[in-house]
Amino acid sequence: MAAGTWVGADAHTIACAVRRRETSARAVVEEHLAHIEDRNPRLNALVTVAAGQARRDADVLDDRIARGERTGPLSGVPFTAKDLITTAGVRTTAGSRALAQNVPCADAPAVAAMKAAGAVLVGKTNTPEFGTSGLTDNELFGPTVNPLGTADLPRSPGGSSGGEAAAIASDMSVLGLGTDFGGSVRWPAHCTGLTSIRPTAGRVSGDGQYPGVRSGDHVLANPHTVHGLLQTIGPMARSLNDAALVLRTVSAPHVAWLDPATVDVGELDITWAPGEGTVPVAADIVAAVVETAGRLRARRYRGSALSEGNALFGRLRATQTHTDITALAAPGEFGACIQEILFAKVSPRSIDVEDLWAARTRLVHRLLAEMGDLLVLPVASIGAPLLGRDRFDVDGRSLTWQEALASCRTISVVGFPSVVVPVGQTSDGMPIGVQLVARPFHEHIALAAAATL
């Protein structure tokens, strides 16, 4: 944290100072807005800055505190939300020209929960159009730049929550809400040295995300689509404690919260794998996984389910008809990436789709039987890539970004929770994160293990 400012401070420190009136929410917000004005032109992380709303919300919070009212655990903490997540009164474009002027009337439940806890929304962050790429770029706003790169060798922050990762890693935001379909909060955290959490599917309300079903003022998750079932909203932060605090804040009220402090990590049955088994992983990343596994006294994963998940993810994704996107606008209003997806769509037979979901059910149960209490594996085959690159050489094999994220996609298809924490650096100085994958609704297990690292 810079001397005399709140930029770079953690959420707990800011919230305590605001509640004790050691500073004001308005002062904290103003410092972050000034920092955004300074850093964002180079990074292009925020695509909409909600300065007016942020100042009004901060003033309301300060007035409540002055009257002696109790406020929440995130009082005065600036946060950002990925531009796939709806925000009342603040533009939400999903990175698409088709929604360039879209201003929702309602917050996503996760955003509403953050505001109820006292957090202040300062802006929306860049995403590939409808989150369909692992590299954050679109025809509406252009690419986001990783703050850890250099002017000579600019890096990508990954995607699709790459704008969120860049905003937090550069201290423009304290906390963030991203979305994760095939690795979209995990891969950007790995690329920028952050902590992120992909929650168990169903822990956090999926409503308020694009693509989804428009219903009046709301966008609803459709549980009968691959996106609607597998895509989750997840926290991103600079520290594990902050990420856990966000997860607790946005978890659905009916889902129990179990305290990671009650977990005896030494008693856990932990397995580890150097990857999902079908795609090569860079040696320095494997070495970081091995070192992490040693610290956790993990045993080598010997099952077969892990290696089947990536291919199943791809086959399930290919069954989508994308009617939730085509309902929004004429095809010509979408970018080239989305148009390619729409023109390639097929009409799969119901029996074939049901067979794939049956295979997914069997895979879930097999992995549960094989992984123990916790599974440690890489986030990706590579570190943060050079900006503009979309093919990556690993062990003599040229990988697409989809292939490089094979380990993430395997975990997505089974819907298990995954906590990413930074554990080292690549040979060229980029961060390395590892996934700590727990059993469904056992995020507290992964958080407890992560705290030992």
Coordinates of C-alpha atoms in Angstrom, one line a residue:
M1 CA 0.0 0.0 0.0
A2 CA 1.4 3.4 -1.0
A3 CA 2.1 5.6 2.0
G4 CA -0.8 7.8 2.9
T5 CA -3.3 6.1 0.5
W6 CA -5.7 3.2 0.5
V7 CA -4.7 2.0 -3.0
G8 CA -3.3 -1.4 -2.6
A9 CA -4.8 -2.1 0.8
D10 CA -6.8 -5.3 1.5
A11 CA -10.5 -5.4 2.0
H12 CA -10.5 -6.0 5.7
T13 CA -8.2 -3.1 6.4
I14 CA -10.3 -0.7 4.3
A15 CA -13.6 -1.8 5.8
C16 CA -12.4 -1.6 9.4
A17 CA -11.0 1.9 8.8
V18 CA -14.2 3.1 7.2
R19 CA -16.4 1.7 9.9
R20 CA -14.3 3.3 12.6
R21 CA -14.3 6.6 10.7
E22 CA -10.6 6.6 10.4
T23 CA -11.2 7.4 6.8
S24 CA -14.4 7.8 4.7
A25 CA -15.7 5.6 2.0
R26 CA -15.7 8.6 -0.3
A27 CA -12.0 9.2 0.3
V28 CA -11.2 5.5 -0.5
V29 CA -13.3 5.6 -3.7
E30 CA -11.7 8.9 -4.8
E31 CA -8.2 7.5 -4.5
H32 CA -9.2 4.4 -6.5
L33 CA -10.9 6.5 -9.2
A34 CA -7.7 8.6 -9.5
H35 CA -5.7 5.5 -9.8
I36 CA -8.0 4.2 -12.5
E37 CA -7.6 7.4 -14.4
D38 CA -3.8 7.0 -14.2
R39 CA -3.5 3.3 -15.0
N40 CA -6.4 2.3 -17.1
P41 CA -5.5 4.1 -20.4
R42 CA -2.5 1.7 -20.8
L43 CA -4.2 -1.5 -19.5
N44 CA -7.7 -1.1 -20.9
A45 CA -9.0 -3.2 -18.0
L46 CA -12.1 -1.2 -17.2
V47 CA -14.5 -0.5 -20.0
T48 CA -17.0 1.5 -18.0
V49 CA -16.1 3.6 -15.0
A50 CA -19.0 4.1 -12.6
A51 CA -17.6 7.2 -11.0
G52 CA -20.8 9.0 -10.4
Q53 CA -22.6 6.1 -8.9
A54 CA -19.6 5.1 -6.8
R55 CA -19.4 8.6 -5.3
R56 CA -23.1 8.6 -4.5
D57 CA -23.0 5.1 -2.9
A58 CA -19.9 6.0 -0.9
D59 CA -21.6 9.2 0.4
V60 CA -24.7 7.2 1.4
L61 CA -22.5 4.7 3.3
D62 CA -20.6 7.5 5.1
D63 CA -23.9 9.1 6.1
R64 CA -25.2 5.8 7.5
I65 CA -22.0 5.3 9.5
A66 CA -22.2 8.9 10.8
R67 CA -25.7 8.1 12.1
G68 CA -24.3 5.1 14.0
E69 CA -25.9 2.5 11.7
R70 CA -24.1 -0.9 11.4
T71 CA -22.7 -1.6 8.0
G72 CA -21.4 -4.7 6.4
P73 CA -18.0 -6.5 6.3
L74 CA -17.0 -4.8 3.0
S75 CA -17.9 -1.3 4.0
G76 CA -16.3 1.2 1.6
V77 CA -14.3 -1.4 -0.3
P78 CA -14.1 -0.7 -4.1
F79 CA -14.9 -3.6 -6.3
T80 CA -15.4 -4.2 -10.0
A81 CA -17.5 -6.7 -12.0
K82 CA -16.8 -8.4 -15.3
D83 CA -18.9 -6.9 -18.1
L84 CA -20.9 -10.2 -18.5
I85 CA -22.5 -9.5 -15.1
T86 CA -25.5 -7.2 -14.9
T87 CA -25.3 -4.0 -12.9
A88 CA -28.2 -1.7 -12.2
G89 CA -27.7 1.7 -13.9
V90 CA -24.2 0.8 -15.2
R91 CA -23.7 -0.3 -18.8
T92 CA -23.2 -4.0 -19.3
T93 CA -22.1 -4.9 -22.8
A94 CA -20.8 -8.5 -22.6
G95 CA -18.0 -7.1 -24.9
S96 CA -20.5 -7.0 -27.8
R97 CA -21.6 -4.3 -30.2
A98 CA -25.1 -5.8 -29.9
L99 CA -25.2 -4.6 -26.3
A100 CA -23.1 -1.5 -26.6
Q101 CA -25.8 0.7 -25.1
N102 CA -27.3 -1.8 -22.7
V103 CA -27.9 -0.4 -19.2
P104 CA -29.6 -3.0 -16.9
C105 CA -32.3 -2.0 -14.4
A106 CA -31.3 -4.8 -11.9
D107 CA -28.2 -6.0 -10.3
A108 CA -27.1 -9.7 -10.6
P109 CA -27.7 -11.3 -7.1
A110 CA -24.0 -11.5 -6.6
V111 CA -23.6 -7.8 -7.2
A112 CA -26.5 -7.0 -4.9
A113 CA -24.9 -9.1 -2.2
M114 CA -21.6 -7.2 -2.5
K115 CA -23.4 -3.9 -2.3
A116 CA -25.5 -5.1 0.7
A117 CA -22.2 -5.9 2.4
G118 CA -21.0 -2.3 1.9
A119 CA -18.8 -2.7 -1.2
V120 CA -18.8 0.1 -3.7
L121 CA -18.9 -0.7 -7.5
V122 CA -16.3 1.5 -9.3
G123 CA -16.6 -0.1 -12.8
K124 CA -17.0 -2.9 -15.3
T125 CA -14.1 -4.9 -16.7
N126 CA -13.3 -6.1 -20.2
T127 CA -14.1 -9.5 -21.5
P128 CA -14.0 -11.2 -24.9
E129 CA -17.5 -11.1 -26.5
F130 CA -19.8 -13.2 -24.3
G131 CA -16.8 -14.6 -22.6
T132 CA -16.1 -17.0 -25.5
S133 CA -12.3 -16.8 -25.6
G134 CA -9.5 -17.4 -23.2
L135 CA -7.8 -14.1 -24.4
T136 CA -9.4 -10.8 -23.4
D137 CA -10.1 -8.9 -26.6
N138 CA -13.2 -7.8 -28.5
E139 CA -14.2 -5.6 -31.4
L140 CA -16.0 -3.1 -29.1
F141 CA -13.1 -2.2 -26.7
G142 CA -10.0 -4.0 -27.9
P143 CA -7.5 -6.0 -25.8
T144 CA -6.6 -5.8 -22.2
V145 CA -3.0 -5.7 -21.2
N146 CA -1.5 -7.6 -18.3
P147 CA 0.1 -5.2 -15.8
L148 CA 2.9 -7.6 -15.1
G149 CA 4.2 -7.4 -18.7
T150 CA 6.6 -4.8 -20.0
A151 CA 6.4 -2.2 -22.8
D152 CA 8.7 -4.3 -24.9
L153 CA 7.0 -7.6 -24.2
P154 CA 3.4 -6.9 -23.4
R155 CA 1.4 -9.8 -22.0
S156 CA -2.2 -11.0 -22.0
P157 CA -3.9 -11.4 -18.6
G158 CA -5.7 -14.4 -20.1
G159 CA -9.5 -14.5 -20.2
S160 CA -12.3 -14.4 -20.2
S161 CA -12.1 -12.5 -16.8
G162 CA -8.9 -10.9 -18.0
G163 CA -10.1 -7.3 -17.5
E164 CA -11.0 -8.2 -13.9
A165 CA -7.6 -9.7 -13.3
A166 CA -5.8 -6.7 -14.7
A167 CA -7.9 -4.3 -12.7
I168 CA -7.1 -6.0 -9.4
A169 CA -3.5 -6.8 -10.1
S170 CA -2.9 -3.1 -10.9
D171 CA -4.7 -2.0 -7.7
M172 CA -7.5 -0.2 -9.6
S173 CA -9.9 -2.5 -7.8
V174 CA -9.7 -4.3 -4.4
L175 CA -12.1 -7.1 -5.2
G176 CA -13.7 -8.5 -8.3
L177 CA -16.5 -10.7 -9.6
G178 CA -15.6 -12.7 -12.6
T179 CA -17.3 -15.6 -14.3
D180 CA -15.9 -19.1 -15.0
F181 CA -17.1 -21.4 -17.7
G182 CA -13.9 -23.2 -18.8
G183 CA -11.3 -21.5 -16.6
S184 CA -12.2 -17.9 -16.8
V185 CA -11.4 -16.8 -13.3
R186 CA -8.7 -19.4 -12.8
W187 CA -6.6 -18.8 -15.9
P188 CA -6.5 -14.9 -15.5
A189 CA -5.5 -15.4 -11.8
H190 CA -2.7 -17.7 -12.8
C191 CA -1.6 -15.1 -15.4
T192 CA -1.5 -12.1 -13.0
G193 CA -0.5 -13.7 -9.6
L194 CA -4.0 -13.4 -8.0
T195 CA -6.2 -15.7 -6.0
S196 CA -9.5 -16.8 -7.5
I197 CA -12.3 -19.2 -6.7
R198 CA -14.5 -21.2 -9.0
P199 CA -17.3 -22.1 -6.6
T200 CA -19.3 -25.3 -6.8
A201 CA -22.0 -25.0 -9.4
G202 CA -25.0 -23.7 -7.4
R203 CA -23.2 -22.1 -4.5
V204 CA -23.5 -18.6 -6.1
S205 CA -26.6 -17.6 -8.0
G206 CA -26.0 -17.9 -11.7
D207 CA -28.6 -15.2 -12.5
G208 CA -27.5 -11.9 -13.9
Q209 CA -24.9 -13.4 -16.4
Y210 CA -24.7 -13.2 -20.1
P211 CA -25.4 -15.3 -22.0
G212 CA -28.7 -16.0 -20.3
V213 CA -32.5 -15.7 -20.6
R214 CA -33.9 -12.2 -20.6
S215 CA -37.0 -12.0 -18.4
G216 CA -38.3 -8.4 -17.8
D217 CA -35.5 -6.5 -16.1
H218 CA -33.5 -9.6 -15.3
V219 CA -31.1 -12.0 -17.0
L220 CA -31.7 -15.6 -15.7
A221 CA -29.5 -18.6 -15.9
N222 CA -30.9 -21.4 -18.0
P223 CA -30.1 -24.8 -16.3
H224 CA -30.9 -26.7 -19.5
T225 CA -27.9 -25.2 -21.3
V226 CA -24.3 -26.0 -20.9
H227 CA -23.5 -22.4 -20.0
G228 CA -26.4 -22.1 -17.6
L229 CA -25.3 -25.2 -15.7
L230 CA -21.5 -24.9 -15.7
Q231 CA -20.8 -21.2 -15.8
T232 CA -20.3 -19.7 -12.3
I233 CA -19.7 -16.3 -10.8
G234 CA -16.5 -16.4 -8.8
P235 CA -14.3 -14.0 -6.7
M236 CA -10.9 -12.6 -7.6
A237 CA -8.6 -10.8 -5.2
R238 CA -5.0 -10.2 -4.3
S239 CA -5.2 -12.3 -1.2
L240 CA -6.8 -15.6 -0.1
N241 CA -8.6 -13.9 2.8
D242 CA -10.2 -11.4 0.6
A243 CA -11.3 -14.0 -2.0
A244 CA -12.8 -16.1 0.8
L245 CA -14.6 -13.1 2.2
V246 CA -16.2 -12.4 -1.2
L247 CA -17.2 -16.0 -1.6
R248 CA -18.9 -16.0 1.8
T249 CA -20.6 -12.7 0.8
V250 CA -22.0 -13.9 -2.5
S251 CA -22.9 -17.5 -1.5
A252 CA -26.6 -18.2 -1.7
P253 CA -28.3 -17.9 1.7
H254 CA -29.5 -21.5 1.7
V255 CA -25.9 -22.9 1.2
A256 CA -24.1 -23.5 4.5
W257 CA -20.8 -21.8 5.1
L258 CA -18.2 -24.0 6.7
D259 CA -15.2 -22.4 8.4
P260 CA -11.8 -23.3 6.8
A261 CA -10.2 -22.9 10.3
T262 CA -11.9 -26.1 11.5
V263 CA -10.1 -28.2 8.9
D264 CA -7.0 -30.2 9.9
V265 CA -5.1 -30.1 6.6
G266 CA -2.7 -32.8 7.9
E267 CA -5.6 -35.3 8.1
L268 CA -6.7 -34.8 4.5
D269 CA -6.3 -37.3 1.7
I270 CA -4.7 -35.2 -1.0
T271 CA -3.8 -36.2 -4.6
W272 CA -1.9 -34.4 -7.2
A273 CA -1.5 -34.6 -11.0
P274 CA 0.9 -32.9 -13.5
G275 CA -2.0 -32.1 -15.7
E276 CA -5.3 -33.7 -16.9
G277 CA -3.4 -36.3 -18.8
T278 CA -3.8 -35.5 -22.5
V279 CA -2.1 -32.1 -23.1
P280 CA 1.5 -31.3 -22.3
V281 CA 2.3 -28.9 -19.5
A282 CA 5.4 -26.7 -19.3
A283 CA 8.2 -28.2 -17.1
D284 CA 8.4 -25.1 -14.8
I285 CA 4.6 -25.3 -14.1
V286 CA 4.8 -29.0 -13.4
A287 CA 7.7 -28.4 -11.1
A288 CA 5.6 -25.8 -9.1
V289 CA 2.8 -28.4 -8.8
V290 CA 5.2 -31.0 -7.6
E291 CA 6.6 -28.7 -5.0
T292 CA 3.1 -27.7 -3.8
A293 CA 2.1 -31.3 -3.6
G294 CA 5.2 -32.0 -1.5
R295 CA 4.2 -29.3 0.9
L296 CA 0.8 -30.8 1.2
R297 CA 2.1 -34.4 1.5
A298 CA -0.1 -35.3 -1.4
R299 CA 0.0 -38.7 -3.2
R300 CA 0.1 -39.1 -7.0
Y301 CA -3.3 -39.3 -8.6
R302 CA -3.6 -42.7 -10.4
G303 CA -7.1 -42.6 -11.7
S304 CA -8.4 -42.3 -15.3
A305 CA -11.4 -40.0 -15.0
L306 CA -9.3 -36.8 -15.1
S307 CA -8.1 -37.5 -18.6
E308 CA -11.6 -37.7 -20.0
G309 CA -13.0 -34.4 -18.9
N310 CA -11.5 -32.0 -21.4
A311 CA -12.9 -33.9 -24.4
L312 CA -16.3 -34.3 -22.8
F313 CA -16.4 -30.5 -22.1
G314 CA -15.8 -29.9 -25.8
R315 CA -18.5 -32.3 -26.9
L316 CA -21.0 -30.9 -24.5
R317 CA -20.2 -27.3 -25.6
A318 CA -20.7 -28.3 -29.2
T319 CA -24.3 -29.2 -28.5
Q320 CA -25.3 -25.6 -27.6
T321 CA -27.6 -23.9 -30.1
H322 CA -26.8 -20.4 -28.7
T323 CA -30.4 -19.2 -28.8
D324 CA -29.7 -17.1 -25.7
I325 CA -27.3 -15.1 -27.8
T326 CA -29.3 -15.0 -31.1
A327 CA -32.3 -13.7 -29.2
L328 CA -30.4 -10.5 -28.4
A329 CA -29.8 -9.1 -31.9
A330 CA -29.4 -9.8 -35.6
P331 CA -26.3 -11.9 -36.5
G332 CA -24.6 -8.9 -38.2
E333 CA -24.5 -7.0 -34.9
F334 CA -22.1 -9.5 -33.3
G335 CA -18.4 -9.7 -33.7
A336 CA -16.6 -12.1 -36.0
C337 CA -15.9 -14.6 -33.2
I338 CA -19.6 -14.9 -32.2
Q339 CA -20.7 -15.0 -35.9
E340 CA -18.3 -17.9 -36.5
I341 CA -19.8 -19.8 -33.5
L342 CA -23.4 -19.1 -34.7
F343 CA -22.8 -20.2 -38.2
A344 CA -21.1 -23.4 -37.0
K345 CA -24.0 -24.4 -34.8
V346 CA -25.7 -27.8 -35.2
S347 CA -29.0 -29.3 -34.1
P348 CA -27.9 -32.3 -32.1
R349 CA -30.3 -35.2 -31.5
S350 CA -31.8 -35.2 -28.0
I351 CA -30.7 -38.8 -27.4
D352 CA -27.1 -37.8 -28.2
V353 CA -27.2 -34.8 -25.8
E354 CA -28.7 -37.1 -23.1
D355 CA -25.9 -39.6 -23.7
L356 CA -23.3 -36.9 -23.1
W357 CA -24.9 -35.8 -19.8
A358 CA -25.1 -39.4 -18.7
A359 CA -21.3 -39.6 -19.4
R360 CA -20.8 -36.5 -17.4
T361 CA -22.7 -38.1 -14.5
R362 CA -20.5 -41.2 -14.6
L363 CA -17.4 -39.0 -14.8
V364 CA -18.4 -37.0 -11.7
H365 CA -18.8 -40.2 -9.6
R366 CA -15.6 -41.7 -10.9
L367 CA -13.5 -38.6 -10.1
L368 CA -15.0 -38.4 -6.7
A369 CA -13.9 -42.0 -6.1
E370 CA -10.4 -41.3 -7.3
M371 CA -9.4 -37.8 -6.1
G372 CA -9.5 -38.1 -2.3
D373 CA -10.4 -35.0 -0.3
L374 CA -8.5 -32.6 -2.6
L375 CA -6.8 -32.7 -5.9
V376 CA -3.8 -30.4 -6.8
L377 CA -3.1 -29.8 -10.5
P378 CA -2.0 -27.0 -12.9
V379 CA -4.2 -24.2 -14.1
A380 CA -2.8 -24.2 -17.6
S381 CA 0.0 -25.5 -19.7
I382 CA 1.7 -22.1 -20.0
G383 CA 2.2 -18.9 -18.1
A384 CA 0.9 -15.5 -19.2
P385 CA 1.2 -15.4 -23.0
L386 CA 2.5 -12.5 -25.1
L387 CA -0.2 -10.2 -26.1
G388 CA -1.7 -11.1 -29.5
R389 CA -0.4 -14.7 -29.5
D390 CA -3.0 -17.5 -29.9
R391 CA -0.7 -20.6 -30.4
F392 CA 1.7 -21.8 -27.8
D393 CA 4.5 -24.4 -28.1
V394 CA 4.9 -26.8 -25.2
D395 CA 7.2 -29.8 -25.6
G396 CA 7.2 -29.5 -29.3
R397 CA 3.4 -29.4 -29.6
S398 CA 1.5 -26.3 -30.7
L399 CA -1.4 -25.7 -28.4
T400 CA -4.5 -23.5 -28.9
W401 CA -5.7 -21.6 -25.8
Q402 CA -8.4 -24.2 -25.4
E403 CA -5.9 -27.0 -25.3
A404 CA -3.7 -25.0 -22.9
L405 CA -6.6 -24.8 -20.5
A406 CA -7.4 -28.5 -20.6
S407 CA -7.0 -29.0 -16.8
C408 CA -9.5 -26.1 -16.1
R409 CA -12.0 -27.5 -18.6
T410 CA -11.9 -30.9 -17.0
I411 CA -12.8 -29.4 -13.6
S412 CA -15.5 -27.2 -15.1
V413 CA -17.4 -30.1 -16.7
V414 CA -17.7 -31.9 -13.3
G415 CA -18.7 -28.7 -11.6
F416 CA -16.3 -29.1 -8.6
P417 CA -14.9 -26.0 -6.7
S418 CA -11.4 -24.9 -7.4
V419 CA -9.2 -22.4 -5.5
V420 CA -6.2 -20.9 -7.4
V421 CA -3.3 -19.5 -5.4
P422 CA 0.1 -18.3 -6.7
V423 CA 3.0 -20.5 -5.8
G424 CA 5.9 -19.5 -8.0
Q425 CA 7.2 -18.1 -11.3
T426 CA 7.8 -19.4 -14.8
S427 CA 11.3 -19.3 -16.3
D428 CA 10.5 -16.0 -17.9
G429 CA 9.2 -14.4 -14.7
M430 CA 5.4 -14.8 -15.0
P431 CA 3.3 -16.1 -12.1
I432 CA 2.3 -19.7 -11.6
G433 CA -0.9 -20.6 -9.9
V434 CA -2.1 -24.0 -8.9
Q435 CA -5.6 -25.4 -8.7
L436 CA -6.8 -26.9 -5.4
V437 CA -9.9 -28.8 -6.3
A438 CA -12.3 -30.0 -3.7
R439 CA -15.4 -32.1 -3.6
P440 CA -18.7 -30.3 -4.3
F441 CA -19.6 -27.7 -1.6
H442 CA -16.3 -28.3 0.2
E443 CA -14.7 -25.0 -0.7
H444 CA -13.6 -24.8 3.0
I445 CA -11.3 -27.8 2.4
A446 CA -9.6 -26.1 -0.5
L447 CA -9.4 -22.7 1.3
A448 CA -7.8 -24.4 4.3
A449 CA -5.1 -26.1 2.2
A450 CA -4.5 -22.9 0.3
A451 CA -3.9 -21.1 3.6
T452 CA -0.9 -23.4 4.3
L453 CA 0.8 -22.3 1.1

